[in-house]
Coordinates of C-alpha atoms and ligand atoms in Angstrom, one line a residue:
M1 CA 21.2 -3.2 0.0
D2 CA 23.3 -3.5 3.2
L3 CA 21.4 -4.9 6.1
K4 CA 23.9 -4.8 8.7
G5 CA 22.3 -3.9 11.9
K6 CA 19.0 -5.3 10.8
S7 CA 17.2 -8.3 12.6
V8 CA 14.7 -10.4 10.5
V9 CA 13.0 -13.2 11.9
V10 CA 11.8 -15.8 9.6
G11 CA 9.0 -18.0 10.6
V12 CA 9.0 -21.3 8.4
C13 CA 5.9 -23.2 8.1
G14 CA 5.1 -26.9 7.0
G15 CA 4.9 -26.8 3.3
I16 CA 7.2 -28.1 0.5
A17 CA 8.3 -24.7 -0.4
A18 CA 10.1 -24.5 2.8
Y19 CA 13.3 -25.6 1.0
K20 CA 13.0 -22.3 -1.1
V21 CA 13.2 -20.3 2.3
V22 CA 16.6 -21.7 3.1
E23 CA 17.7 -19.5 0.0
V24 CA 15.9 -16.5 1.6
V25 CA 17.8 -16.9 4.8
S26 CA 21.0 -17.3 3.0
R27 CA 20.5 -14.3 1.0
L28 CA 19.4 -12.2 4.0
K29 CA 22.3 -13.2 5.9
K30 CA 24.8 -12.4 3.1
M31 CA 23.3 -9.0 3.0
G32 CA 24.3 -8.4 6.5
A33 CA 21.2 -9.0 8.5
E34 CA 21.0 -11.0 11.7
V35 CA 18.4 -13.8 10.9
D36 CA 16.6 -15.8 13.4
V37 CA 14.6 -18.8 12.3
I38 CA 11.5 -20.1 14.0
M39 CA 10.2 -23.5 12.5
T40 CA 6.9 -24.9 13.2
A41 CA 6.7 -28.9 14.1
N42 CA 5.4 -29.5 10.7
A43 CA 8.2 -27.3 8.9
R44 CA 10.8 -29.7 10.4
K45 CA 9.4 -32.6 8.3
F46 CA 10.4 -30.7 5.3
V47 CA 13.6 -29.2 6.2
T48 CA 15.9 -30.0 9.2
P49 CA 16.7 -27.2 11.6
L50 CA 20.5 -27.8 11.0
T51 CA 20.0 -26.4 7.4
F52 CA 18.7 -23.1 8.7
R53 CA 21.2 -23.2 11.7
S54 CA 24.1 -23.7 9.3
L55 CA 23.2 -20.8 7.3
S56 CA 21.9 -18.1 9.9
H57 CA 24.7 -19.0 12.2
R58 CA 22.2 -19.0 15.2
P59 CA 20.2 -21.6 17.0
V60 CA 17.0 -22.3 15.4
V61 CA 13.9 -22.1 17.7
T62 CA 11.5 -24.9 17.4
D63 CA 9.9 -25.4 20.6
M64 CA 8.6 -23.1 23.2
F65 CA 9.2 -25.6 25.9
S66 CA 12.6 -26.6 25.2
D67 CA 15.7 -26.0 27.5
P68 CA 16.6 -22.1 27.3
E69 CA 20.2 -22.7 27.1
Y70 CA 19.6 -24.5 24.0
W71 CA 17.9 -21.8 22.1
E72 CA 18.8 -19.0 24.5
I73 CA 16.0 -16.5 23.4
K74 CA 12.5 -16.2 24.8
H75 CA 9.8 -15.7 22.4
V76 CA 9.2 -12.2 23.7
S77 CA 12.9 -11.3 23.1
L78 CA 12.9 -12.5 19.4
A79 CA 9.8 -10.6 18.8
Q80 CA 11.1 -7.4 20.3
K81 CA 14.6 -7.5 18.6
A82 CA 12.9 -8.0 15.1
D83 CA 12.7 -5.4 12.8
L84 CA 10.9 -7.5 10.2
F85 CA 9.1 -10.6 10.6
I86 CA 8.7 -12.8 7.5
I87 CA 6.4 -15.9 7.4
A88 CA 7.1 -18.2 4.5
P89 CA 5.8 -20.6 3.4
A90 CA 2.7 -19.3 5.2
T91 CA 0.2 -22.2 5.1
A92 CA -3.7 -21.9 5.2
N93 CA -3.2 -23.1 8.9
I94 CA -0.9 -20.2 10.2
I95 CA -3.1 -17.5 8.3
G96 CA -6.2 -19.0 10.0
K97 CA -4.3 -19.0 13.4
L98 CA -3.2 -15.4 13.0
A99 CA -6.5 -14.1 11.7
S100 CA -8.3 -15.6 14.9
G101 CA -5.6 -14.6 17.4
I102 CA -4.6 -18.1 18.1
A103 CA -1.0 -18.3 19.9
D104 CA -0.3 -22.0 20.8
D105 CA 3.4 -22.5 19.5
M106 CA 6.6 -20.7 19.2
L107 CA 5.8 -19.0 15.8
T108 CA 2.4 -17.8 16.7
T109 CA 3.2 -16.5 20.1
T110 CA 6.3 -14.6 18.7
V111 CA 4.1 -12.9 15.9
V112 CA 1.3 -12.0 18.4
A113 CA 4.0 -10.4 20.6
T114 CA 5.9 -8.5 18.0
K115 CA 5.4 -4.9 16.8
A116 CA 7.6 -5.3 13.7
P117 CA 6.0 -5.3 10.2
V118 CA 5.0 -9.1 9.4
L119 CA 5.4 -10.0 5.7
V120 CA 3.4 -13.0 5.1
V121 CA 4.2 -15.1 2.0
P122 CA 1.7 -17.7 1.3
A123 CA 2.1 -20.9 -0.6
M124 CA -0.3 -23.6 -0.9
N125 CA -2.4 -25.6 -3.3
H126 CA -4.3 -23.3 -5.5
D127 CA -7.7 -24.6 -4.3
M128 CA -6.7 -24.0 -0.9
Y129 CA -5.5 -20.5 -1.7
A130 CA -8.8 -19.6 -3.6
N131 CA -10.9 -21.1 -0.6
A132 CA -13.2 -18.2 0.7
I133 CA -12.2 -18.7 4.4
V134 CA -8.3 -18.5 3.5
Q135 CA -9.1 -15.2 1.2
R136 CA -11.3 -13.9 4.3
N137 CA -8.5 -14.5 6.8
I138 CA -5.9 -12.8 4.3
R139 CA -8.5 -9.8 4.0
T140 CA -8.8 -9.6 7.8
L141 CA -4.9 -9.6 8.2
R142 CA -4.1 -7.0 5.5
E143 CA -6.6 -4.8 7.2
L144 CA -4.8 -5.1 10.4
G145 CA -1.5 -3.9 8.6
Y146 CA 0.0 -7.5 7.8
I147 CA 1.8 -7.3 4.5
F148 CA 1.0 -10.0 1.9
M149 CA 2.9 -11.1 -1.0
E150 CA 0.9 -12.7 -3.9
P151 CA 1.7 -16.1 -4.7
D152 CA 3.1 -17.0 -8.2
T153 CA 1.1 -18.9 -10.7
G154 CA 2.4 -22.3 -12.2
R155 CA 3.0 -25.7 -11.7
M156 CA 2.5 -26.8 -8.1
A157 CA 4.7 -29.6 -6.4
E158 CA 1.7 -32.0 -6.6
G159 CA 1.5 -31.8 -10.4
S160 CA -1.4 -29.4 -11.1
S161 CA -1.1 -25.8 -12.0
G162 CA -2.5 -22.6 -10.5
K163 CA -2.0 -19.7 -8.1
G164 CA -0.3 -20.8 -5.1
R165 CA 3.5 -21.3 -5.4
L166 CA 6.0 -19.5 -3.4
P167 CA 7.5 -16.5 -4.9
E168 CA 11.1 -16.7 -6.0
P169 CA 13.5 -16.2 -3.0
S170 CA 14.9 -13.0 -4.9
A171 CA 11.5 -11.5 -4.9
I172 CA 10.9 -12.2 -1.3
V173 CA 14.2 -10.7 -0.4
E174 CA 13.6 -7.6 -2.5
K175 CA 10.3 -7.1 -0.6
A176 CA 11.9 -7.6 2.6
C177 CA 14.4 -4.7 1.8
S178 CA 11.8 -2.5 0.8
I179 CA 10.2 -2.7 3.9
L180 CA 13.4 -2.4 6.2
K181 CA 14.6 0.6 4.3
S182 CA 11.3 2.6 4.8
E183 CA 11.8 4.9 7.6
Q184 CA 8.8 5.3 9.9
D185 CA 9.1 9.2 9.4
L186 CA 5.2 9.6 9.0
A187 CA 4.4 7.8 12.1
G188 CA 1.7 9.5 13.9
I189 CA 0.5 11.7 11.2
R190 CA -3.0 11.1 9.6
I191 CA -3.0 11.4 5.9
M192 CA -6.2 11.4 3.7
V193 CA -5.5 10.5 0.1
T194 CA -8.2 10.8 -2.8
A195 CA -7.5 8.8 -5.9
G196 CA -9.1 7.6 -9.3
P197 CA -11.6 9.1 -11.4
T198 CA -15.2 9.9 -10.4
R199 CA -18.1 8.6 -12.4
E200 CA -21.2 10.7 -13.4
S201 CA -24.3 9.1 -14.4
I202 CA -26.1 10.0 -17.6
D203 CA -28.7 7.3 -17.4
P204 CA -28.7 3.7 -15.8
V205 CA -26.2 2.5 -18.3
R206 CA -24.0 5.4 -19.4
Y207 CA -21.6 7.9 -17.3
I208 CA -19.4 10.4 -18.0
T209 CA -15.8 9.8 -16.4
N210 CA -12.0 10.3 -17.3
H211 CA -8.7 8.0 -17.8
S212 CA -7.5 8.3 -14.4
S213 CA -6.5 4.7 -13.0
G214 CA -6.0 5.5 -9.6
K215 CA -2.3 4.3 -9.7
M216 CA -0.8 7.5 -8.4
G217 CA -3.0 8.1 -5.5
Y218 CA -2.9 4.5 -4.7
A219 CA 0.9 4.9 -5.0
V220 CA 0.8 7.7 -2.3
A221 CA -1.3 5.8 0.0
Q222 CA 1.0 2.9 0.1
A223 CA 4.1 5.0 0.5
A224 CA 2.6 6.9 3.4
R225 CA 1.6 3.6 4.9
E226 CA 5.0 2.1 4.5
R227 CA 6.3 5.3 6.5
G228 CA 4.0 4.7 9.3
A229 CA 1.2 7.2 8.4
D230 CA -2.4 6.6 9.5
V231 CA -3.9 6.3 5.8
L232 CA -7.4 6.9 4.8
L233 CA -7.9 6.4 0.9
I234 CA -11.1 7.8 -0.7
S235 CA -11.3 6.4 -4.0
G236 CA -13.4 6.6 -7.2
P237 CA -13.8 3.6 -9.4
A238 CA -10.0 2.6 -9.7
E239 CA -8.1 -0.1 -11.4
V240 CA -5.7 -0.8 -8.5
E241 CA -6.1 -2.9 -5.4
C242 CA -6.1 -1.2 -1.9
P243 CA -2.5 -1.3 -0.3
D244 CA -2.3 -3.1 3.0
G245 CA -3.0 -1.4 6.2
V246 CA -4.8 1.5 4.4
R247 CA -8.5 2.0 5.2
L248 CA -10.5 2.4 2.2
I249 CA -13.8 4.4 1.5
S250 CA -15.0 3.6 -2.1
V251 CA -17.1 6.4 -3.7
T252 CA -18.4 6.8 -7.1
T253 CA -19.6 10.5 -7.9
A254 CA -17.8 13.8 -7.0
Q255 CA -20.4 14.5 -4.6
E256 CA -20.0 11.4 -3.0
M257 CA -16.3 12.2 -2.9
E258 CA -17.0 15.7 -1.3
E259 CA -19.1 14.0 1.4
A260 CA -16.6 11.6 2.3
V261 CA -13.6 14.1 2.4
L262 CA -15.5 16.6 4.4
A263 CA -16.7 13.9 7.0
N264 CA -13.0 12.9 7.5
F265 CA -11.2 16.3 7.1
E266 CA -11.4 17.2 10.8
N267 CA -9.5 14.0 11.6
S268 CA -6.5 14.6 9.0
D269 CA -3.4 16.2 9.4
V270 CA -2.5 16.1 5.6
V271 CA -4.7 15.9 2.5
V272 CA -3.5 14.6 -0.8
M273 CA -6.0 15.2 -3.5
A274 CA -4.8 12.9 -6.3
A275 CA -8.3 12.1 -7.5
A276 CA -9.3 13.2 -11.1
V277 CA -12.7 14.6 -10.0
A278 CA -15.1 15.3 -12.9
D279 CA -15.5 19.2 -13.1
Y280 CA -19.2 18.5 -14.4
R281 CA -22.1 16.3 -14.2
P282 CA -25.1 15.8 -16.2
A283 CA -27.7 18.4 -15.2
E284 CA -30.3 15.4 -15.0
V285 CA -29.9 11.9 -14.5
S286 CA -32.5 9.9 -16.7
E287 CA -34.2 7.1 -14.7
T288 CA -34.6 5.1 -18.0
K289 CA -32.2 4.4 -20.8
I290 CA -31.9 7.2 -23.3
K291 CA -33.0 6.2 -26.6
K292 CA -31.0 7.1 -29.8
N293 CA -34.0 9.5 -31.3
G294 CA -32.2 11.8 -34.0
D295 CA -28.7 12.5 -35.4
E296 CA -27.6 15.1 -32.4
M297 CA -27.7 14.8 -28.6
V298 CA -27.1 17.6 -26.3
L299 CA -26.3 17.0 -22.7
R300 CA -26.4 19.8 -20.4
L301 CA -23.8 19.7 -17.7
V302 CA -23.7 21.4 -14.3
K303 CA -20.6 22.2 -12.3
N304 CA -19.5 19.7 -9.4
P305 CA -18.2 21.0 -6.2
D306 CA -14.6 21.9 -6.3
I307 CA -13.6 19.7 -3.4
L308 CA -9.8 21.0 -2.8
K309 CA -10.9 24.6 -3.2
K310 CA -13.4 24.2 -0.4
L311 CA -10.8 22.4 1.6
G312 CA -8.4 25.6 1.1
T313 CA -10.9 27.9 2.7
M314 CA -11.0 25.8 5.8
K315 CA -7.7 24.4 5.9
G316 CA -6.3 25.5 9.5
N317 CA -2.9 23.9 10.1
R318 CA -3.3 21.1 7.8
I319 CA -1.3 20.5 4.8
L320 CA -3.0 20.5 1.6
V321 CA -1.6 18.8 -1.7
G322 CA -3.3 19.2 -5.0
F323 CA -2.4 17.6 -8.3
S324 CA -2.5 19.3 -11.6
A325 CA -2.6 17.2 -15.0
E326 CA -1.8 19.5 -17.9
T327 CA -1.3 19.3 -21.6
D328 CA 0.4 22.8 -21.9
D329 CA 1.7 25.6 -19.9
L330 CA 2.4 23.0 -16.9
E331 CA 4.2 25.3 -14.5
G332 CA 1.9 28.3 -15.1
N333 CA -1.3 26.5 -14.7
A334 CA -0.2 24.6 -11.8
A335 CA 0.9 27.7 -10.0
D336 CA -2.4 29.1 -10.7
K337 CA -4.1 26.4 -9.0
L338 CA -1.7 26.5 -6.1
E339 CA -2.6 30.0 -5.3
S340 CA -6.2 29.9 -6.3
K341 CA -6.9 26.6 -4.0
N342 CA -4.7 27.9 -1.1
L343 CA -2.4 24.8 -1.2
D344 CA 0.7 24.0 0.5
M345 CA 2.0 22.0 -2.7
I346 CA 0.9 21.1 -5.8
V347 CA 2.3 18.2 -8.0
A348 CA 2.2 18.7 -11.7
N349 CA 2.5 16.5 -14.5
D350 CA 2.3 16.8 -18.4
V351 CA 0.0 14.0 -19.5
T352 CA 1.2 14.1 -23.1
M353 CA 4.7 13.0 -22.1
E354 CA 5.8 9.4 -22.7
G355 CA 5.8 7.7 -19.2
A356 CA 3.8 10.3 -17.7
G357 CA 0.4 9.6 -19.0
F358 CA -2.7 7.9 -17.5
G359 CA -2.7 4.4 -16.6
T360 CA 1.3 4.2 -16.6
D361 CA 3.4 2.7 -13.6
T362 CA 5.8 5.8 -14.3
N363 CA 5.3 9.5 -13.9
I364 CA 7.3 12.8 -14.4
I365 CA 6.5 15.3 -11.9
K366 CA 7.1 18.9 -10.8
I367 CA 6.4 19.9 -7.2
L368 CA 5.7 23.4 -6.7
K369 CA 5.6 24.8 -3.1
C370 CA 3.7 27.8 -1.9
D371 CA 7.2 29.4 -1.1
G372 CA 7.9 29.4 -4.6
T373 CA 10.2 26.4 -4.8
V374 CA 10.0 24.1 -8.0
I375 CA 11.3 20.5 -7.9
D376 CA 11.5 19.2 -11.1
L377 CA 11.9 15.3 -11.2
P378 CA 13.0 12.9 -13.8
L379 CA 10.9 9.8 -14.8
M380 CA 10.4 7.4 -12.2
S381 CA 8.1 4.6 -11.0
K382 CA 4.7 6.2 -9.4
L383 CA 5.9 4.6 -6.0
E384 CA 9.2 6.5 -6.1
A385 CA 7.5 9.6 -7.0
A386 CA 5.0 9.2 -4.1
H387 CA 7.8 9.0 -1.8
R388 CA 9.5 12.1 -3.2
I389 CA 6.1 13.9 -2.7
L390 CA 6.1 12.5 1.0
D391 CA 9.5 13.7 1.5
E392 CA 8.2 17.2 0.9
V393 CA 5.1 16.7 2.9
R394 CA 7.2 15.5 6.0
G395 CA 9.5 18.6 5.7
L396 CA 6.4 21.0 5.8
A397 CA 5.0 18.7 8.7
Y398 CA 8.0 19.0 10.5
A399 CA 8.4 22.7 10.0
A400 CA 4.6 23.4 11.2
G401 CA 5.6 21.1 14.3
D402 CA 8.5 23.1 15.0
A403 CA 6.6 26.3 14.7
G404 CA 4.3 24.9 17.3
L405 CA 1.3 24.6 15.1
Ligands
LIG1 N1 -10.3 18.9 -7.8 C1 -11.2 18.9 -6.6 N2 -12.6 18.9 -7.1 C2 -12.7 19.2 -8.3 C3 -11.9 19.2 -9.2 C4 -10.6 18.8 -9.0 O1 -10.9 18.6 -5.5 N3 -14.1 19.3 -8.8 C5 -8.8 18.8 -7.2 C6 -8.0 17.6 -8.0 O2 -8.0 16.4 -7.2 C7 -6.7 18.1 -8.1 C8 -7.0 19.6 -8.2 O3 -8.2 19.9 -7.6 O4 -5.9 17.8 -6.8 C9 -7.0 19.8 -9.7 O5 -7.4 21.2 -10.0 P1 -8.4 21.5 -11.0 O6 -8.2 23.0 -11.4 O7 -9.8 21.3 -10.8 O8 -7.8 20.8 -12.2 P2 -8.6 20.3 -13.5 O9 -9.9 19.6 -13.2 O10 -7.6 19.6 -14.3 O11 -8.8 21.8 -13.9 P3 -9.0 22.6 -15.4 O12 -9.9 21.6 -16.3 O13 -9.4 23.7 -15.1 O14 -7.4 22.4 -15.8

């Protein structure tokens, strides 16, 4: 990827992994980015500013109060020019300071002043990483939109093994590129995404559900967030972690999902219903565990609300996107749902195809639009598929905007 014209500010903290960040800076520079390095006082005990200066070809900022002629730039101008901020290695100390809003040196003041996305790459002793306060601080920052990379697991500098190693420089650069290339073309748009299965109780120990992993819906939420949207994710019990910067409401049953969706519909511009909502639930939920009496058991089911169909009757100018998981007549069934639920778009996939089934990281989708257009896409990662879906959503949103809706 060509990073010409992109400005990356790299904040280096005091940890042995600081030496690996030298390669991160070198790679970003080779890709054409303008790289400015800010080092904390402790970072300078591990690597010298001269190393970073030689690779970045720019003065390295180390001190808030040094002679401006030396480093030329005020912290505010660095904060403003950055397209991306990377903090690596991020120590427990810097994570704690940022989570508390402390700005007492050049690095923290610059991060507090920036509007650029901040990629935080922790590296520390595995017990420190697992510490409840550190984890709480990471959660706080994630909720505020800071982007975190998970540390690698393996042998640490002090000899023991565990989760806390800085990811490889190539992985950090790849993540940086994916953030830099994402356009903020959905900024200002409020998107509600539903994901995962629902779970319908039979008795205190059993329930009815389906094979949905939640990965597709979570990918849509992540992609929308990367593109600047304000994202609310309403999820049934899923196997995936909530993406950074996305608000999550966890639900269990279809009725709970309906309640949460309706409560937030008014404040949404776009709704993407990727959840695999159970169509039926047990008519009665036994308060005690049902015993196995006899060779047969009949379970009476009643219909759950069709959430999306209801939204279709009250959609106004909102954009409604449905999903259609099929095993046969993919296009025919999806087209029927598009019409009967009054949708703008439906994403259809044949779950029997290899690479398109439940739980996979890939999908093969067809996008059907209400103007009759059908977009047939090849096998791709769920994240890429999510971006293609959002490309179409953006097109519809811009068209609606142009029409003064
Ligand atoms: N959906 C919903 N509420 C339900 C069931 C489904 O909102 N009770 C949404 C899903 O999130 C998805 C779309 O509707 O976006 C799927 O349509 P649907 O006709 O319900 O699909 P299936 O449940 O697969 O229907 P069928 O069993 O008839 O194929």
